[in-house]
Amino acid sequence: MWLDGLDLPITNYLDASFFDYDESEVQEVTAVIDGSVMKYGIGQLRPAWEAPCKEYSPIFTYKWKTTEQALNNLAKVDASPFDDVALEYTNPHTGRPVMDTMTAWIQMIRPGIHTKAHRQVNSAVYYVHEGCGATVIDGIRFDWEKGDLFVIPSWVYHEHLNDSKDERAILFSIQDTPILVALGKYREEELSSNRGHQLVKGVFDAETVMAHK
């Protein structure tokens, strides 16, 4: 499965698009397979003779085995009331998001978990990597399962739930939070009424959405 996450809208809005290439040049492939992971994948350590890479993450692939272990470890000690077990992919040299304009998350909604609702000025595109569950967005329940995509727009309350008694759900998301933080415009707010849960006004699933189209 391939999902592109691009910051083209803000780049075009700022009139900052550039393309620089020479069709006559062909780059010779000399890199070792998984070389970036072997050099920088530990996170806390880097080659002593290299300066930190601050403009972008030096890791070109984030392996699922390591990510899954990190999720399971975090689940043993802490979790967010709004996102359950959530991790942000980072540049290991800076601890910052993988891009200056966008960030990527991986999160696990554990069996029986129903998170509290909150809203943020950022927007997010979600891909369901594993399991099934639902997200209540602005009072509408959207049921999802493996392979589905859904979007949480800016400044709408949302909460996640996993009704399964024994199966976890894994969500991957791309969010535009970093650019809002950099501009000093980031804001979030939790739902204070109804014990932090929205009143559900309707239910949609992937088949219903396609039927409406």
PDB file of C-alpha atoms in Angstrom:
ATOM      1  CA  MET A   1       0.000   0.000   0.000  1.00  0.00           C
ATOM      2  CA  TRP A   2       1.387   3.400  -0.994  1.00  0.00           C
ATOM      3  CA  LEU A   3       0.104   6.675   0.458  1.00  0.00           C
ATOM      4  CA  ASP A   4       1.599  10.006  -0.633  1.00  0.00           C
ATOM      5  CA  GLY A   5       1.488  12.886   1.828  1.00  0.00           C
ATOM      6  CA  LEU A   6       2.424  16.181   0.192  1.00  0.00           C
ATOM      7  CA  ASP A   7       2.687  19.768   1.398  1.00  0.00           C
ATOM      8  CA  LEU A   8       2.008  21.154  -2.087  1.00  0.00           C
ATOM      9  CA  PRO A   9      -1.000  23.350  -1.116  1.00  0.00           C
ATOM     10  CA  ILE A  10       1.006  25.484   1.336  1.00  0.00           C
ATOM     11  CA  THR A  11       4.085  25.402  -0.921  1.00  0.00           C
ATOM     12  CA  ASN A  12       2.079  26.631  -3.904  1.00  0.00           C
ATOM     13  CA  TYR A  13       0.290  29.225  -1.774  1.00  0.00           C
ATOM     14  CA  LEU A  14       3.673  30.630  -0.727  1.00  0.00           C
ATOM     15  CA  ASP A  15       4.854  30.486  -4.351  1.00  0.00           C
ATOM     16  CA  ALA A  16       7.863  28.464  -3.208  1.00  0.00           C
ATOM     17  CA  SER A  17       7.809  25.533  -5.664  1.00  0.00           C
ATOM     18  CA  PHE A  18      11.120  24.668  -7.323  1.00  0.00           C
ATOM     19  CA  PHE A  19      12.194  21.792  -9.576  1.00  0.00           C
ATOM     20  CA  ASP A  20      15.864  21.267 -10.394  1.00  0.00           C
ATOM     21  CA  TYR A  21      17.013  18.265 -12.409  1.00  0.00           C
ATOM     22  CA  ASP A  22      19.104  17.245 -15.405  1.00  0.00           C
ATOM     23  CA  GLU A  23      17.752  14.408 -17.521  1.00  0.00           C
ATOM     24  CA  SER A  24      21.263  13.667 -18.804  1.00  0.00           C
ATOM     25  CA  GLU A  25      22.506  12.780 -15.332  1.00  0.00           C
ATOM     26  CA  VAL A  26      22.031   9.262 -14.028  1.00  0.00           C
ATOM     27  CA  GLN A  27      22.925   8.594 -10.417  1.00  0.00           C
ATOM     28  CA  GLU A  28      24.861   5.428  -9.779  1.00  0.00           C
ATOM     29  CA  VAL A  29      23.325   3.273  -7.065  1.00  0.00           C
ATOM     30  CA  THR A  30      26.053   2.536  -4.528  1.00  0.00           C
ATOM     31  CA  ALA A  31      24.163   2.695  -1.231  1.00  0.00           C
ATOM     32  CA  VAL A  32      23.900  -0.375   0.976  1.00  0.00           C
ATOM     33  CA  ILE A  33      20.366  -1.741   1.292  1.00  0.00           C
ATOM     34  CA  ASP A  34      18.840  -0.432   4.561  1.00  0.00           C
ATOM     35  CA  GLY A  35      21.997   1.630   5.052  1.00  0.00           C
ATOM     36  CA  SER A  36      20.175   4.611   6.592  1.00  0.00           C
ATOM     37  CA  VAL A  37      18.514   2.353   9.155  1.00  0.00           C
ATOM     38  CA  MET A  38      21.811   0.687  10.057  1.00  0.00           C
ATOM     39  CA  LYS A  39      23.540   4.064  10.482  1.00  0.00           C
ATOM     40  CA  TYR A  40      20.827   6.072  12.235  1.00  0.00           C
ATOM     41  CA  GLY A  41      18.076   3.655  13.239  1.00  0.00           C
ATOM     42  CA  ILE A  42      19.017   3.414  16.913  1.00  0.00           C
ATOM     43  CA  GLY A  43      17.899   7.015  17.384  1.00  0.00           C
ATOM     44  CA  GLN A  44      19.956   7.900  20.442  1.00  0.00           C
ATOM     45  CA  LEU A  45      23.274   7.354  18.616  1.00  0.00           C
ATOM     46  CA  ARG A  46      24.843   8.632  15.386  1.00  0.00           C
ATOM     47  CA  PRO A  47      28.229   8.238  13.640  1.00  0.00           C
ATOM     48  CA  ALA A  48      30.671  10.353  15.649  1.00  0.00           C
ATOM     49  CA  TRP A  49      32.333  11.857  12.551  1.00  0.00           C
ATOM     50  CA  GLU A  50      29.116  13.165  10.994  1.00  0.00           C
ATOM     51  CA  ALA A  51      27.362  16.407  11.835  1.00  0.00           C
ATOM     52  CA  PRO A  52      23.673  16.109  12.784  1.00  0.00           C
ATOM     53  CA  CYS A  53      21.299  16.279   9.844  1.00  0.00           C
ATOM     54  CA  LYS A  54      18.848  19.047  10.744  1.00  0.00           C
ATOM     55  CA  GLU A  55      17.050  19.782   7.469  1.00  0.00           C
ATOM     56  CA  TYR A  56      15.437  16.361   7.095  1.00  0.00           C
ATOM     57  CA  SER A  57      15.439  12.941   8.704  1.00  0.00           C
ATOM     58  CA  PRO A  58      18.483  10.830   7.757  1.00  0.00           C
ATOM     59  CA  ILE A  59      16.348   7.682   7.986  1.00  0.00           C
ATOM     60  CA  PHE A  60      14.702   6.816   4.688  1.00  0.00           C
ATOM     61  CA  THR A  61      12.526   4.024   6.069  1.00  0.00           C
ATOM     62  CA  TYR A  62      11.012   3.392   9.500  1.00  0.00           C
ATOM     63  CA  LYS A  63      10.709  -0.356   9.983  1.00  0.00           C
ATOM     64  CA  TRP A  64       7.452  -1.802  11.317  1.00  0.00           C
ATOM     65  CA  LYS A  65       9.183  -4.283  13.649  1.00  0.00           C
ATOM     66  CA  THR A  66      10.831  -1.463  15.602  1.00  0.00           C
ATOM     67  CA  THR A  67       7.695   0.664  15.519  1.00  0.00           C
ATOM     68  CA  GLU A  68       5.512  -2.147  16.830  1.00  0.00           C
ATOM     69  CA  GLN A  69       7.943  -2.790  19.681  1.00  0.00           C
ATOM     70  CA  ALA A  70       7.869   0.903  20.587  1.00  0.00           C
ATOM     71  CA  LEU A  71       4.052   0.898  20.627  1.00  0.00           C
ATOM     72  CA  ASN A  72       3.936  -2.175  22.851  1.00  0.00           C
ATOM     73  CA  ASN A  73       6.526  -0.692  25.221  1.00  0.00           C
ATOM     74  CA  LEU A  74       4.659   2.604  25.499  1.00  0.00           C
ATOM     75  CA  ALA A  75       1.380   0.779  26.158  1.00  0.00           C
ATOM     76  CA  LYS A  76       2.930  -0.703  29.287  1.00  0.00           C
ATOM     77  CA  VAL A  77       3.682   2.668  30.871  1.00  0.00           C
ATOM     78  CA  ASP A  78       1.474   5.439  29.469  1.00  0.00           C
ATOM     79  CA  ALA A  79      -1.204   6.496  26.981  1.00  0.00           C
ATOM     80  CA  SER A  80      -3.011   9.625  25.806  1.00  0.00           C
ATOM     81  CA  PRO A  81      -6.645  10.094  26.915  1.00  0.00           C
ATOM     82  CA  PHE A  82      -7.405  11.398  23.399  1.00  0.00           C
ATOM     83  CA  ASP A  83      -5.309   9.157  21.117  1.00  0.00           C
ATOM     84  CA  ASP A  84      -4.492   6.134  23.312  1.00  0.00           C
ATOM     85  CA  VAL A  85      -1.010   4.749  22.491  1.00  0.00           C
ATOM     86  CA  ALA A  86       0.364   7.251  19.988  1.00  0.00           C
ATOM     87  CA  LEU A  87       3.884   7.826  18.681  1.00  0.00           C
ATOM     88  CA  GLU A  88       5.279  10.504  16.374  1.00  0.00           C
ATOM     89  CA  TYR A  89       7.930   9.618  13.805  1.00  0.00           C
ATOM     90  CA  THR A  90      10.901  11.942  14.311  1.00  0.00           C
ATOM     91  CA  ASN A  91      14.252  12.980  12.953  1.00  0.00           C
ATOM     92  CA  PRO A  92      16.605  11.105  15.337  1.00  0.00           C
ATOM     93  CA  HIS A  93      19.169  13.927  15.160  1.00  0.00           C
ATOM     94  CA  THR A  94      16.800  16.644  16.334  1.00  0.00           C
ATOM     95  CA  GLY A  95      13.798  14.955  17.929  1.00  0.00           C
ATOM     96  CA  ARG A  96      11.627  17.090  15.633  1.00  0.00           C
ATOM     97  CA  PRO A  97       9.027  15.833  13.115  1.00  0.00           C
ATOM     98  CA  VAL A  98      10.271  14.137   9.948  1.00  0.00           C
ATOM     99  CA  MET A  99       9.345  17.281   7.975  1.00  0.00           C
ATOM    100  CA  ASP A 100       9.090  20.965   8.884  1.00  0.00           C
ATOM    101  CA  THR A 101       5.592  21.193   7.412  1.00  0.00           C
ATOM    102  CA  MET A 102       4.096  17.780   8.194  1.00  0.00           C
ATOM    103  CA  THR A 103       4.393  15.029  10.736  1.00  0.00           C
ATOM    104  CA  ALA A 104       3.493  11.338  10.772  1.00  0.00           C
ATOM    105  CA  TRP A 105       1.948   9.375  13.623  1.00  0.00           C
ATOM    106  CA  ILE A 106       1.382   5.724  14.381  1.00  0.00           C
ATOM    107  CA  GLN A 107      -1.095   4.866  17.105  1.00  0.00           C
ATOM    108  CA  MET A 108      -2.650   1.812  18.693  1.00  0.00           C
ATOM    109  CA  ILE A 109      -6.225   1.848  19.916  1.00  0.00           C
ATOM    110  CA  ARG A 110      -6.296  -1.017  22.388  1.00  0.00           C
ATOM    111  CA  PRO A 111      -9.237  -3.401  22.779  1.00  0.00           C
ATOM    112  CA  GLY A 112     -12.178  -1.817  24.586  1.00  0.00           C
ATOM    113  CA  ILE A 113     -10.694   1.694  24.530  1.00  0.00           C
ATOM    114  CA  HIS A 114     -12.931   4.710  23.904  1.00  0.00           C
ATOM    115  CA  THR A 115     -10.836   7.877  23.947  1.00  0.00           C
ATOM    116  CA  LYS A 116     -12.063  11.289  25.030  1.00  0.00           C
ATOM    117  CA  ALA A 117     -12.890  13.931  22.436  1.00  0.00           C
ATOM    118  CA  HIS A 118     -10.783  16.972  21.620  1.00  0.00           C
ATOM    119  CA  ARG A 119     -10.286  19.311  18.676  1.00  0.00           C
ATOM    120  CA  GLN A 120      -7.196  20.866  17.095  1.00  0.00           C
ATOM    121  CA  VAL A 121      -6.519  23.462  14.430  1.00  0.00           C
ATOM    122  CA  ASN A 122      -4.478  20.962  12.418  1.00  0.00           C
ATOM    123  CA  SER A 123      -5.979  18.465   9.989  1.00  0.00           C
ATOM    124  CA  ALA A 124      -5.086  14.793   9.590  1.00  0.00           C
ATOM    125  CA  VAL A 125      -5.410  11.984   7.045  1.00  0.00           C
ATOM    126  CA  TYR A 126      -5.674   8.507   8.601  1.00  0.00           C
ATOM    127  CA  TYR A 127      -4.965   5.072   7.155  1.00  0.00           C
ATOM    128  CA  VAL A 128      -6.162   1.960   8.996  1.00  0.00           C
ATOM    129  CA  HIS A 129      -3.205  -0.401   9.065  1.00  0.00           C
ATOM    130  CA  GLU A 130      -4.764  -3.080  11.242  1.00  0.00           C
ATOM    131  CA  GLY A 131      -8.010  -3.955  12.992  1.00  0.00           C
ATOM    132  CA  CYS A 132     -11.335  -2.185  12.990  1.00  0.00           C
ATOM    133  CA  GLY A 133     -13.061   0.465  15.050  1.00  0.00           C
ATOM    134  CA  ALA A 134     -14.668   3.864  14.705  1.00  0.00           C
ATOM    135  CA  THR A 135     -13.944   7.558  14.984  1.00  0.00           C
ATOM    136  CA  VAL A 136     -16.638  10.055  15.983  1.00  0.00           C
ATOM    137  CA  ILE A 137     -16.024  13.264  14.027  1.00  0.00           C
ATOM    138  CA  ASP A 138     -18.186  16.282  14.811  1.00  0.00           C
ATOM    139  CA  GLY A 139     -20.910  14.010  16.193  1.00  0.00           C
ATOM    140  CA  ILE A 140     -20.906  11.530  13.281  1.00  0.00           C
ATOM    141  CA  ARG A 141     -19.588   8.022  13.861  1.00  0.00           C
ATOM    142  CA  PHE A 142     -17.417   6.723  11.014  1.00  0.00           C
ATOM    143  CA  ASP A 143     -16.783   2.978  11.221  1.00  0.00           C
ATOM    144  CA  TRP A 144     -13.494   1.839   9.699  1.00  0.00           C
ATOM    145  CA  GLU A 145     -11.517  -1.339   9.081  1.00  0.00           C
ATOM    146  CA  LYS A 146      -8.143  -2.347   7.644  1.00  0.00           C
ATOM    147  CA  GLY A 147      -7.392  -0.534   4.389  1.00  0.00           C
ATOM    148  CA  ASP A 148      -9.788   2.385   4.970  1.00  0.00           C
ATOM    149  CA  LEU A 149      -8.851   6.057   4.795  1.00  0.00           C
ATOM    150  CA  PHE A 150     -10.564   8.870   6.676  1.00  0.00           C
ATOM    151  CA  VAL A 151      -9.926  12.553   7.334  1.00  0.00           C
ATOM    152  CA  ILE A 152     -10.282  14.705  10.446  1.00  0.00           C
ATOM    153  CA  PRO A 153     -10.689  18.364   9.387  1.00  0.00           C
ATOM    154  CA  SER A 154      -9.486  21.347  11.345  1.00  0.00           C
ATOM    155  CA  TRP A 155     -11.174  22.295  14.618  1.00  0.00           C
ATOM    156  CA  VAL A 156     -13.775  19.536  14.895  1.00  0.00           C
ATOM    157  CA  TYR A 157     -14.156  17.314  17.943  1.00  0.00           C
ATOM    158  CA  HIS A 158     -13.070  13.725  17.388  1.00  0.00           C
ATOM    159  CA  GLU A 159     -12.621  10.567  19.444  1.00  0.00           C
ATOM    160  CA  HIS A 160     -11.581   6.999  18.649  1.00  0.00           C
ATOM    161  CA  LEU A 161     -13.027   3.708  19.853  1.00  0.00           C
ATOM    162  CA  ASN A 162     -12.236   0.044  19.519  1.00  0.00           C
ATOM    163  CA  ASP A 163     -15.221  -2.152  20.384  1.00  0.00           C
ATOM    164  CA  SER A 164     -13.255  -5.393  20.097  1.00  0.00           C
ATOM    165  CA  LYS A 165     -12.564  -7.257  23.312  1.00  0.00           C
ATOM    166  CA  ASP A 166      -9.265  -8.765  22.167  1.00  0.00           C
ATOM    167  CA  GLU A 167      -8.097  -7.207  18.861  1.00  0.00           C
ATOM    168  CA  ARG A 168      -6.060  -4.019  18.676  1.00  0.00           C
ATOM    169  CA  ALA A 169      -6.395  -1.380  15.955  1.00  0.00           C
ATOM    170  CA  ILE A 170      -3.425   0.413  14.366  1.00  0.00           C
ATOM    171  CA  LEU A 171      -3.804   3.835  12.719  1.00  0.00           C
ATOM    172  CA  PHE A 172      -1.207   5.708  10.671  1.00  0.00           C
ATOM    173  CA  SER A 173      -1.737   9.422  10.066  1.00  0.00           C
ATOM    174  CA  ILE A 174      -0.187  12.399   8.310  1.00  0.00           C
ATOM    175  CA  GLN A 175      -0.826  15.765   9.960  1.00  0.00           C
ATOM    176  CA  ASP A 176       0.019  19.398   9.220  1.00  0.00           C
ATOM    177  CA  THR A 177       0.726  20.277  12.862  1.00  0.00           C
ATOM    178  CA  PRO A 178       4.392  21.398  12.497  1.00  0.00           C
ATOM    179  CA  ILE A 179       3.683  24.353  10.243  1.00  0.00           C
ATOM    180  CA  LEU A 180       0.925  25.597  12.555  1.00  0.00           C
ATOM    181  CA  VAL A 181       3.273  25.331  15.534  1.00  0.00           C
ATOM    182  CA  ALA A 182       6.000  27.192  13.639  1.00  0.00           C
ATOM    183  CA  LEU A 183       3.580  30.004  12.825  1.00  0.00           C
ATOM    184  CA  GLY A 184       2.386  30.213  16.424  1.00  0.00           C
ATOM    185  CA  LYS A 185      -1.144  29.240  15.380  1.00  0.00           C
ATOM    186  CA  TYR A 186      -1.515  25.816  16.981  1.00  0.00           C
ATOM    187  CA  ARG A 187      -4.390  25.358  19.409  1.00  0.00           C
ATOM    188  CA  GLU A 188      -6.318  22.429  20.858  1.00  0.00           C
ATOM    189  CA  GLU A 189      -9.236  22.020  23.213  1.00  0.00           C
ATOM    190  CA  GLU A 190     -10.789  19.041  24.970  1.00  0.00           C
ATOM    191  CA  LEU A 191     -14.521  18.464  25.178  1.00  0.00           C
ATOM    192  CA  SER A 192     -15.597  19.296  28.728  1.00  0.00           C
ATOM    193  CA  SER A 193     -19.238  18.188  28.565  1.00  0.00           C
ATOM    194  CA  ASN A 194     -20.753  14.680  28.670  1.00  0.00           C
ATOM    195  CA  ARG A 195     -17.648  13.226  30.360  1.00  0.00           C
ATOM    196  CA  GLY A 196     -15.569  14.053  27.311  1.00  0.00           C
ATOM    197  CA  HIS A 197     -17.692  12.208  24.746  1.00  0.00           C
ATOM    198  CA  GLN A 198     -19.756  13.575  21.875  1.00  0.00           C
ATOM    199  CA  LEU A 199     -23.430  12.866  21.315  1.00  0.00           C
ATOM    200  CA  VAL A 200     -23.589  10.695  18.195  1.00  0.00           C
ATOM    201  CA  LYS A 201     -25.915  12.159  15.555  1.00  0.00           C
ATOM    202  CA  GLY A 202     -25.327   9.605  12.786  1.00  0.00           C
ATOM    203  CA  VAL A 203     -23.300   6.592  11.652  1.00  0.00           C
ATOM    204  CA  PHE A 204     -21.362   6.082   8.416  1.00  0.00           C
ATOM    205  CA  ASP A 205     -19.115   3.307   7.160  1.00  0.00           C
ATOM    206  CA  ALA A 206     -17.057   2.893   3.988  1.00  0.00           C
ATOM    207  CA  GLU A 207     -19.882   1.197   2.069  1.00  0.00           C
ATOM    208  CA  THR A 208     -22.350   3.936   2.994  1.00  0.00           C
ATOM    209  CA  VAL A 209     -19.930   6.661   1.912  1.00  0.00           C
ATOM    210  CA  MET A 210     -19.359   4.967  -1.467  1.00  0.00           C
ATOM    211  CA  ALA A 211     -23.103   4.530  -1.950  1.00  0.00           C
ATOM    212  CA  HIS A 212     -23.639   8.282  -1.398  1.00  0.00           C
ATOM    213  CA  LYS A 213     -21.071   8.989  -4.108  1.00  0.00           C
TER     214      LYS A 213
END
